[in-house]
PDB file of C-alpha atoms in Angstrom:
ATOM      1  CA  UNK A 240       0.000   0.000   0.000  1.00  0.00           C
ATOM      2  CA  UNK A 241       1.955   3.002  -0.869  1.00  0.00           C
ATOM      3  CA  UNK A 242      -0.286   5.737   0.676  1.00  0.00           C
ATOM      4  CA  UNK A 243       0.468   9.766  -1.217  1.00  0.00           C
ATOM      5  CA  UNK A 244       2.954   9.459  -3.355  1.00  0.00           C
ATOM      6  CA  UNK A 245       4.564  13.036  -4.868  1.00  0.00           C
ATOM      7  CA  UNK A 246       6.893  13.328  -7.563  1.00  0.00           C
ATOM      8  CA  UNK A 247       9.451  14.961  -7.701  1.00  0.00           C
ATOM      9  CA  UNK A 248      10.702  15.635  -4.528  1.00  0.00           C
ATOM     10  CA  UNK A 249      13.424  18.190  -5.163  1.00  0.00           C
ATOM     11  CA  UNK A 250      12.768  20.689  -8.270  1.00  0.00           C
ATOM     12  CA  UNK A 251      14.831  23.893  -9.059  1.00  0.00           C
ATOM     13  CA  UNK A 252      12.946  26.302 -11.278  1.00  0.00           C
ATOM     14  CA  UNK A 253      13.729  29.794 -12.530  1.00  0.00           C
ATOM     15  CA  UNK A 254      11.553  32.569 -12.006  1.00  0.00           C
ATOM     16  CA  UNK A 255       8.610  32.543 -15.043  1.00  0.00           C
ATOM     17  CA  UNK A 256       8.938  28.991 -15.923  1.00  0.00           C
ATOM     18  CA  UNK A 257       5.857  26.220 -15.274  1.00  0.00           C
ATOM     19  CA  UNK A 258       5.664  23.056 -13.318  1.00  0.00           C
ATOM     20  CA  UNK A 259       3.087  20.630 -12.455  1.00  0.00           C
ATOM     21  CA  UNK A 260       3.452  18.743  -8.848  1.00  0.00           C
ATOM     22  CA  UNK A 261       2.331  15.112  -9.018  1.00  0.00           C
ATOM     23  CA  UNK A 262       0.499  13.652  -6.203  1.00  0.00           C
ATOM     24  CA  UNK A 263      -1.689  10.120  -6.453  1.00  0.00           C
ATOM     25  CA  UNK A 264      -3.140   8.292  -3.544  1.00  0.00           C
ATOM     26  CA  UNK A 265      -4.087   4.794  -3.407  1.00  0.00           C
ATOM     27  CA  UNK A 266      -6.456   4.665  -0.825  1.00  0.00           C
ATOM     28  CA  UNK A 267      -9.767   5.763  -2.482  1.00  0.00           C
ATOM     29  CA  UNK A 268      -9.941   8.555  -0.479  1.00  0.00           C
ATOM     30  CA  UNK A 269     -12.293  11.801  -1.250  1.00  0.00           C
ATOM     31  CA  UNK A 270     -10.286  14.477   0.079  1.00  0.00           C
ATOM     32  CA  UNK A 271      -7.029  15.725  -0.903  1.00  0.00           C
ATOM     33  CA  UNK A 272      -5.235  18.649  -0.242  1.00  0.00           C
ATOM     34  CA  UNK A 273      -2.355  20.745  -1.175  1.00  0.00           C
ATOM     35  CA  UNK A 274      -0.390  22.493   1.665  1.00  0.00           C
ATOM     36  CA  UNK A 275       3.038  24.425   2.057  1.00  0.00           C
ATOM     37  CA  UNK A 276       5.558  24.543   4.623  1.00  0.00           C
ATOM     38  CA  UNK A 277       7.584  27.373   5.405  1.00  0.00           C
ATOM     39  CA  UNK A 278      10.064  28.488   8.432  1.00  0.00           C
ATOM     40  CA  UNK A 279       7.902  29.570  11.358  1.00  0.00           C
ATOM     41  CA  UNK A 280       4.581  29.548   9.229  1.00  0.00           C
ATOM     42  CA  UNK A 281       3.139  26.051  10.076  1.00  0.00           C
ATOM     43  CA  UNK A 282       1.306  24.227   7.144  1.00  0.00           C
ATOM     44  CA  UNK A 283      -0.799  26.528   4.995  1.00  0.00           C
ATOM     45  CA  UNK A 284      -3.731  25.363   2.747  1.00  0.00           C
ATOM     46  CA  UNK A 285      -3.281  25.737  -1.056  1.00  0.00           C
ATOM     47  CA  UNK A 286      -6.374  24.115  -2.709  1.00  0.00           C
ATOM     48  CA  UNK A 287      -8.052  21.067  -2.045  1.00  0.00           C
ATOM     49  CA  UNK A 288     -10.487  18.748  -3.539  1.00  0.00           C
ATOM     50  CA  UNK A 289     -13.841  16.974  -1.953  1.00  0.00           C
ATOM     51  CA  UNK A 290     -13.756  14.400  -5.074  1.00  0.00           C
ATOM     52  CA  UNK A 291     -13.600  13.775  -8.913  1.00  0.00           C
ATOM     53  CA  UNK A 292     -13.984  17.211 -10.388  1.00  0.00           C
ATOM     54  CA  UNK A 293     -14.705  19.416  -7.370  1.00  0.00           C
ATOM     55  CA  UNK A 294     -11.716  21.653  -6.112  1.00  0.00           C
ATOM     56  CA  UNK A 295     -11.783  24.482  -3.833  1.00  0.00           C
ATOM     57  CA  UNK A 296      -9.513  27.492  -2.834  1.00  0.00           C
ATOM     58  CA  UNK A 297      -7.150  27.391   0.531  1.00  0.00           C
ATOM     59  CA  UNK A 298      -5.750  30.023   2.632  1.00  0.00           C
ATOM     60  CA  UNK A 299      -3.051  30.911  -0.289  1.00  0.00           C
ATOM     61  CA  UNK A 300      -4.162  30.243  -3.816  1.00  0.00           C
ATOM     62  CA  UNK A 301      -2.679  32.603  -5.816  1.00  0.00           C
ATOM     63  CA  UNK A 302      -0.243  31.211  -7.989  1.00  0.00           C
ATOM     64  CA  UNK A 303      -1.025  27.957  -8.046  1.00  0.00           C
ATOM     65  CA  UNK A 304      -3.893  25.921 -10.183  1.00  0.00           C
ATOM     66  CA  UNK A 305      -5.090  22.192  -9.489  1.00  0.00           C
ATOM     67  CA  UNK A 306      -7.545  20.045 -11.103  1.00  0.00           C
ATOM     68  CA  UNK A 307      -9.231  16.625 -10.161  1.00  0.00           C
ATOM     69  CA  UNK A 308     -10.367  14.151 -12.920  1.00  0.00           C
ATOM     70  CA  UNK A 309      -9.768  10.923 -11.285  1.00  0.00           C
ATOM     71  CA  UNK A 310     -10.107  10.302  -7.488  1.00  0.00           C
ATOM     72  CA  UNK A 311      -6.506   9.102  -7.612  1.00  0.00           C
ATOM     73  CA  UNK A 312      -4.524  12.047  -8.859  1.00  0.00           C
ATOM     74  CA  UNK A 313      -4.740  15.553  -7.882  1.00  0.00           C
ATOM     75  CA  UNK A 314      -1.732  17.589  -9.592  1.00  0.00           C
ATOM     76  CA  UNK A 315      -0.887  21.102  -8.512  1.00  0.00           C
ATOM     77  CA  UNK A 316       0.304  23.677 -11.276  1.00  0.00           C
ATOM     78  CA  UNK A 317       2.675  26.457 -11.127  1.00  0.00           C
ATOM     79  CA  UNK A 318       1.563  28.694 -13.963  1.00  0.00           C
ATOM     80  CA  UNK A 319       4.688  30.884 -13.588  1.00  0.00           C
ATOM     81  CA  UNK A 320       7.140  30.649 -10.495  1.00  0.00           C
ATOM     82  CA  UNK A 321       8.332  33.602  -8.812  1.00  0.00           C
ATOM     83  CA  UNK A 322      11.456  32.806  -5.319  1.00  0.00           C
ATOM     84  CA  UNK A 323       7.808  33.724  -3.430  1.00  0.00           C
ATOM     85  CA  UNK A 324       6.883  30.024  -4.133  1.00  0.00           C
ATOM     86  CA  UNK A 325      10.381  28.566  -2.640  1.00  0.00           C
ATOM     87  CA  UNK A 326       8.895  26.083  -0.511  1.00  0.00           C
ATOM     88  CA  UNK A 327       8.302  22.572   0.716  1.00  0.00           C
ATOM     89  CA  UNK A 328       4.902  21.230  -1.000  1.00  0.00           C
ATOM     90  CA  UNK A 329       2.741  18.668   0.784  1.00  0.00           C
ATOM     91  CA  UNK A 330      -0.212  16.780  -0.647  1.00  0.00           C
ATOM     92  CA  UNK A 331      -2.479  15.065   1.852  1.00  0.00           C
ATOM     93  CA  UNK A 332      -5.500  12.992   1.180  1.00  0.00           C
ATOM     94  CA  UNK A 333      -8.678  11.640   3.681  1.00  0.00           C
ATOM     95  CA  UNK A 334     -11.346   9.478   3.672  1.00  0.00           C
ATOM     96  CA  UNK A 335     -13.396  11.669   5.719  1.00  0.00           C
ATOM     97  CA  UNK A 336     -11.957  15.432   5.658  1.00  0.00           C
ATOM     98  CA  UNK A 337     -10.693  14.687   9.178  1.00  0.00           C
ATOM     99  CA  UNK A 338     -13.582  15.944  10.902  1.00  0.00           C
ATOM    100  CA  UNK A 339     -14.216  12.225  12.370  1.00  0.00           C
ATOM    101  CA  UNK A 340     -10.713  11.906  13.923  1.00  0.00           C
ATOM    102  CA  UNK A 341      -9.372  10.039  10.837  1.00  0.00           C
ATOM    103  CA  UNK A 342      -6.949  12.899  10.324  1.00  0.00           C
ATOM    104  CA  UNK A 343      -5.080  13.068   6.607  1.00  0.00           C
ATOM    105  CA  UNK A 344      -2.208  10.844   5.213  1.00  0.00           C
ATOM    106  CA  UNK A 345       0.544  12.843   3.863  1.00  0.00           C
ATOM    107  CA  UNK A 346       2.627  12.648   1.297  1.00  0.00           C
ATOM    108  CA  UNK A 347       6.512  13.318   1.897  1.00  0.00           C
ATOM    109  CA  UNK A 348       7.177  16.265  -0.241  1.00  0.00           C
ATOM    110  CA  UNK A 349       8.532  18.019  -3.022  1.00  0.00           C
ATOM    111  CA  UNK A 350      10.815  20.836  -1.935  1.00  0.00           C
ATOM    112  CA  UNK A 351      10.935  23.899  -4.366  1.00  0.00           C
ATOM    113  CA  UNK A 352      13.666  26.348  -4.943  1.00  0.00           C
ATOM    114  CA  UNK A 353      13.070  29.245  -7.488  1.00  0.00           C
ATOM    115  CA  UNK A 354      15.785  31.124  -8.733  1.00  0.00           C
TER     116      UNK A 354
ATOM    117  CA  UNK B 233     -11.663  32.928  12.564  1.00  0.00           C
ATOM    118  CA  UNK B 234      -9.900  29.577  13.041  1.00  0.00           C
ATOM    119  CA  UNK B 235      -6.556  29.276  14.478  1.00  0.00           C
ATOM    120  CA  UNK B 236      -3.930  27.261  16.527  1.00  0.00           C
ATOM    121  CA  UNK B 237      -1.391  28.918  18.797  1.00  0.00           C
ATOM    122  CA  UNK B 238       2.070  26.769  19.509  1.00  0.00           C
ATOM    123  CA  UNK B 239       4.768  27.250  22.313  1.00  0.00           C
ATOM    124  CA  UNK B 240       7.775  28.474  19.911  1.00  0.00           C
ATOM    125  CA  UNK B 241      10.788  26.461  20.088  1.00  0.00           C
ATOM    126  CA  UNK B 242      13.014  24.734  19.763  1.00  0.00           C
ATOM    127  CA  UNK B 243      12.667  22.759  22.970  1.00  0.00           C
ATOM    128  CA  UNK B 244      15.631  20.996  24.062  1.00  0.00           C
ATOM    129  CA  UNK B 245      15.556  18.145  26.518  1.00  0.00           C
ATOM    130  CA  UNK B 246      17.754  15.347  27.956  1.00  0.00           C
ATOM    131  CA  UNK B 247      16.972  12.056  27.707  1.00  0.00           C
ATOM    132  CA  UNK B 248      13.996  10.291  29.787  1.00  0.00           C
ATOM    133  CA  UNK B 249      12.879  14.199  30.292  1.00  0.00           C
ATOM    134  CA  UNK B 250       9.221  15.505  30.897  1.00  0.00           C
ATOM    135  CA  UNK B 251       7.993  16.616  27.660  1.00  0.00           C
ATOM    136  CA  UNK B 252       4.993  19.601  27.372  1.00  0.00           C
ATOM    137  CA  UNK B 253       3.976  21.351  23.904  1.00  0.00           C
ATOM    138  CA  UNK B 254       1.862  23.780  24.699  1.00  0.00           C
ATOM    139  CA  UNK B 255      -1.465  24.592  22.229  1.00  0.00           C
ATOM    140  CA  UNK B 256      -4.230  26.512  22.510  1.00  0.00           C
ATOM    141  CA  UNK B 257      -6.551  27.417  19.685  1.00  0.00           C
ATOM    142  CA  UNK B 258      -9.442  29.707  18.666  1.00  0.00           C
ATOM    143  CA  UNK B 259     -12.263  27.852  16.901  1.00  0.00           C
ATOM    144  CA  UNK B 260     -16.082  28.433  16.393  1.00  0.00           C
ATOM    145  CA  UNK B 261     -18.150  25.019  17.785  1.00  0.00           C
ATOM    146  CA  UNK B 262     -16.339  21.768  18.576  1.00  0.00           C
ATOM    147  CA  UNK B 263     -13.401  21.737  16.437  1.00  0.00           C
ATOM    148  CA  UNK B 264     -11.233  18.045  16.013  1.00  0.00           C
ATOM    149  CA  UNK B 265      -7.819  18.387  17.330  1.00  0.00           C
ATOM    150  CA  UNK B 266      -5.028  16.659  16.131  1.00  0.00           C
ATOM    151  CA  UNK B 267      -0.996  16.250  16.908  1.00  0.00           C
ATOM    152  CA  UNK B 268       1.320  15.593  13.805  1.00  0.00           C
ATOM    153  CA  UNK B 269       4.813  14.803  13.936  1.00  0.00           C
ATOM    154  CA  UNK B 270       7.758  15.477  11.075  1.00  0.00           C
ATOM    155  CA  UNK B 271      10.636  13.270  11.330  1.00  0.00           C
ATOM    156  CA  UNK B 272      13.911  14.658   9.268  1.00  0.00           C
ATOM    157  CA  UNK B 273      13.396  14.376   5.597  1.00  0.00           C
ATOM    158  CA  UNK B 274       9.760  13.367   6.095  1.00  0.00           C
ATOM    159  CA  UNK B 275       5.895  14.261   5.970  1.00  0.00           C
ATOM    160  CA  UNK B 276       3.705  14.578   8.516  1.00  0.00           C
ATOM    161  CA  UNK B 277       2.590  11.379  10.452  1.00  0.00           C
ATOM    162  CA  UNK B 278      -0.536  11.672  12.944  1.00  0.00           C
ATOM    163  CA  UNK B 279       0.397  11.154  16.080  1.00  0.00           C
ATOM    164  CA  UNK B 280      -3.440  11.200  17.904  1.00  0.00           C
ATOM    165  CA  UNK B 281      -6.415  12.931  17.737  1.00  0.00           C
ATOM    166  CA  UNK B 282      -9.371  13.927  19.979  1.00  0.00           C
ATOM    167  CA  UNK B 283     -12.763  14.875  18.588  1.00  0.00           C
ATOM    168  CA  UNK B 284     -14.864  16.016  21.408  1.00  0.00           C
ATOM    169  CA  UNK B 285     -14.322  17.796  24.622  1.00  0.00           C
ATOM    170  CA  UNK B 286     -12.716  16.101  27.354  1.00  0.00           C
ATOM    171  CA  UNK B 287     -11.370  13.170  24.690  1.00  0.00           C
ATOM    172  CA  UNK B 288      -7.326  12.207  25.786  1.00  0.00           C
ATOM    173  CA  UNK B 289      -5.722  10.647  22.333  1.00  0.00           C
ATOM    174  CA  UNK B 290      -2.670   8.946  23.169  1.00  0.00           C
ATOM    175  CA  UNK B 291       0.082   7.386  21.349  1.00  0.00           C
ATOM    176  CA  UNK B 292       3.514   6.034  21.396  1.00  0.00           C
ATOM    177  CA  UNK B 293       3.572   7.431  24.979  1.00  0.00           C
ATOM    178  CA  UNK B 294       2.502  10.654  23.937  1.00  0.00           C
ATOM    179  CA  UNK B 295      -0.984  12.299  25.261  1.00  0.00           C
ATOM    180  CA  UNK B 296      -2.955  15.150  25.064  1.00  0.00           C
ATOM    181  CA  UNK B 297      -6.814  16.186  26.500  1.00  0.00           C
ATOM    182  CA  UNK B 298      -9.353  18.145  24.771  1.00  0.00           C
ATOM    183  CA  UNK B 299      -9.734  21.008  26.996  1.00  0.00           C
ATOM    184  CA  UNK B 300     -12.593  23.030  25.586  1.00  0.00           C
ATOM    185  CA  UNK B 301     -12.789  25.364  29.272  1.00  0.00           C
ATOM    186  CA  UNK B 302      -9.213  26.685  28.290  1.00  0.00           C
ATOM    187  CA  UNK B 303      -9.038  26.250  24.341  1.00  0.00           C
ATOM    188  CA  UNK B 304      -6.483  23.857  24.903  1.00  0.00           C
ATOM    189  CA  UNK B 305      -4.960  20.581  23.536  1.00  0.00           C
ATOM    190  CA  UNK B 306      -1.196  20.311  24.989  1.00  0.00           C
ATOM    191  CA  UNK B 307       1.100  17.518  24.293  1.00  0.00           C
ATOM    192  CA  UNK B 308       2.800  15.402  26.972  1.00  0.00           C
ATOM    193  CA  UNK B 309       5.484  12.299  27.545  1.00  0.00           C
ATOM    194  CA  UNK B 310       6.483  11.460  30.491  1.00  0.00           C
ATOM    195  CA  UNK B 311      10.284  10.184  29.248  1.00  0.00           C
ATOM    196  CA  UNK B 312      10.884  11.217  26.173  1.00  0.00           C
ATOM    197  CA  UNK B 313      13.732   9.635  24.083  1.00  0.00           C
ATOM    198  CA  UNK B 314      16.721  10.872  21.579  1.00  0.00           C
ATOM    199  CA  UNK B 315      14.490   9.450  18.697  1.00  0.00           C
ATOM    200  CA  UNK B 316      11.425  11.640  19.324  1.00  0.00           C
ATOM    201  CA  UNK B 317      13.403  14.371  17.746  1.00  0.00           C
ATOM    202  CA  UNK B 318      11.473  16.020  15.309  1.00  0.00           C
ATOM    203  CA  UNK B 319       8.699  19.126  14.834  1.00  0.00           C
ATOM    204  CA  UNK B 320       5.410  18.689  16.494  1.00  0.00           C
ATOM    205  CA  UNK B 321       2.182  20.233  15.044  1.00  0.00           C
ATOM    206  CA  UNK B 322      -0.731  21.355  16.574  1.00  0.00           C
ATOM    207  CA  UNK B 323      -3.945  21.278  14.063  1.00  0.00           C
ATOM    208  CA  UNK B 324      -7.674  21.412  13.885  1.00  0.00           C
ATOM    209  CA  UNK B 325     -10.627  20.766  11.774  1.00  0.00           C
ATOM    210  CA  UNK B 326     -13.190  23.421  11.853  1.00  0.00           C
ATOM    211  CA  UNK B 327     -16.441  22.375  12.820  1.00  0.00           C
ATOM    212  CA  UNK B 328     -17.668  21.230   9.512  1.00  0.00           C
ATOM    213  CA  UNK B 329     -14.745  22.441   7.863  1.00  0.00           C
ATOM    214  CA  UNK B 330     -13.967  18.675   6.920  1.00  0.00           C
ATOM    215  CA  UNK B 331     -11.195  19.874   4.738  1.00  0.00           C
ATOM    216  CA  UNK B 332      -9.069  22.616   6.213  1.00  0.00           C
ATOM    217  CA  UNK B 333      -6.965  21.224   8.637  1.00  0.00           C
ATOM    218  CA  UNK B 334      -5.162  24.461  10.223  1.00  0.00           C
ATOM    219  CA  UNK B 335      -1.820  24.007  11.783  1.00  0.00           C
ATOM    220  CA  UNK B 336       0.356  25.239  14.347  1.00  0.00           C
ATOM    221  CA  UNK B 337       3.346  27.003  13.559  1.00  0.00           C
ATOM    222  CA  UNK B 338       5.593  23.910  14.695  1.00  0.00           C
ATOM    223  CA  UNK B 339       7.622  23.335  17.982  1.00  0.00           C
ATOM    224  CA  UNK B 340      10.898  21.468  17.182  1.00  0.00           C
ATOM    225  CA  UNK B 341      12.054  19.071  19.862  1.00  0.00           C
ATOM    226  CA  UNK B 342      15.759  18.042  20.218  1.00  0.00           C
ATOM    227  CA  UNK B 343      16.340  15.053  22.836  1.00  0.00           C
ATOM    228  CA  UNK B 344      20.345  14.321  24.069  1.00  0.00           C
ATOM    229  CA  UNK B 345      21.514  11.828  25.491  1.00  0.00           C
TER     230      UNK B 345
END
């Protein structure tokens, strides 16, 4: 059972050029999420997805675009990168959306460096 | 709005130390609480939960109580060890929010021997 996988896990990118984050769970689950990590900032909520075809903004959207066409995959796009978007990426998926205790399985990164 | 408040670190302890991560958190209804931990290089693992006031999750040694009087879901070990190193996040579920978990800043423990 291999859980959230994400590919790549280390990407270098110069400012202006595109990228698309891979993430793919195995688990059947409904939810997934996008979240990034940076120094002193905690886990912050991108976009996320409640199934097939249904995404929603997070807490910090801009800059970033996702789609959902299979309950397995849910890709996040960077339509231009700008050093604003250096960061460690996390995709997390759930069964339930966490509110019955289930919490989310995560994935174990990509980090990002723009230039 | 929704929001969790962490003890900064990093919290340094010896060996077979008592362990306490403080977080409190500002929430509308009965939010789910949750602990994660990072190990180096890795994602986020849960490390226990607790859905409803006055819930304890435990785990691996670890335990924390829903504390709904004081907003509060702090972390505890009695003895903790040199491979409990890592960063420890605090994080809720809105009340049916079922999809934005909201984390913590992070508190990063270092054990020595």
């Amino acid at each position: 059972n291999a859980g959230v996988t994400q590919t790549p896990k280390f990407q270098v990118l110069k400012t202006g050029q595109s990228m698309t984050l891979q993430c793919a769970q195995d688990m059947n689950h409904e939810y997934m999420s996008w979240y990034r990590q940076d120094p002193g900032m905690g886990l912050r909520l991108i976009h996320y997805s409640v199934g097939a075809g249904i995404t929603d903004q997070g807490e910090v959207p801009n800059g970033y675009n996702v789609s959902r066409s299979t309950t397995e995959d849910f890709p996040l796009r960077l339509l231009s990168a700008a050093p604003s978007q250096t960061s460690v990426y996390f995709c997390a998926s759930s069964s339930t959306g966490g509110r019955l205790g289930y919490g989310y399985t995560f994935g174990s990164g990509t980090r990002l460096t723009v230039v | 709005g929704n929001s969790v408040t962490q003890m900064e670190g990093p919290v340094t302890l010896s060996e077979e130390a008592f362990l306490t991560i403080n977080c409190t958190y500002t929430a509308t209804g009965y939010p789910s609480l949750f602990w994660y931990v990072q190990y180096p290089g890795e994602g986020l693992q849960l490390l226990l939960k607790a859905t409803k006031a006055d819930d304890k999750g435990s785990n691996k040694g670890f335990e924390a109580t829903y504390r709904k009087e004081t907003t509060s879901f702090h972390l505890e070990k009695g003895s903790v060890q040199v491979s409990d190193s890592a960063v420890y996040f605090c994080a809720l579920t809105p009340y049916g929010g079922y999809n934005k978990l909201i984390f913590g800043a992070g508190t990063r423990l270092a054990v020595h021997p």
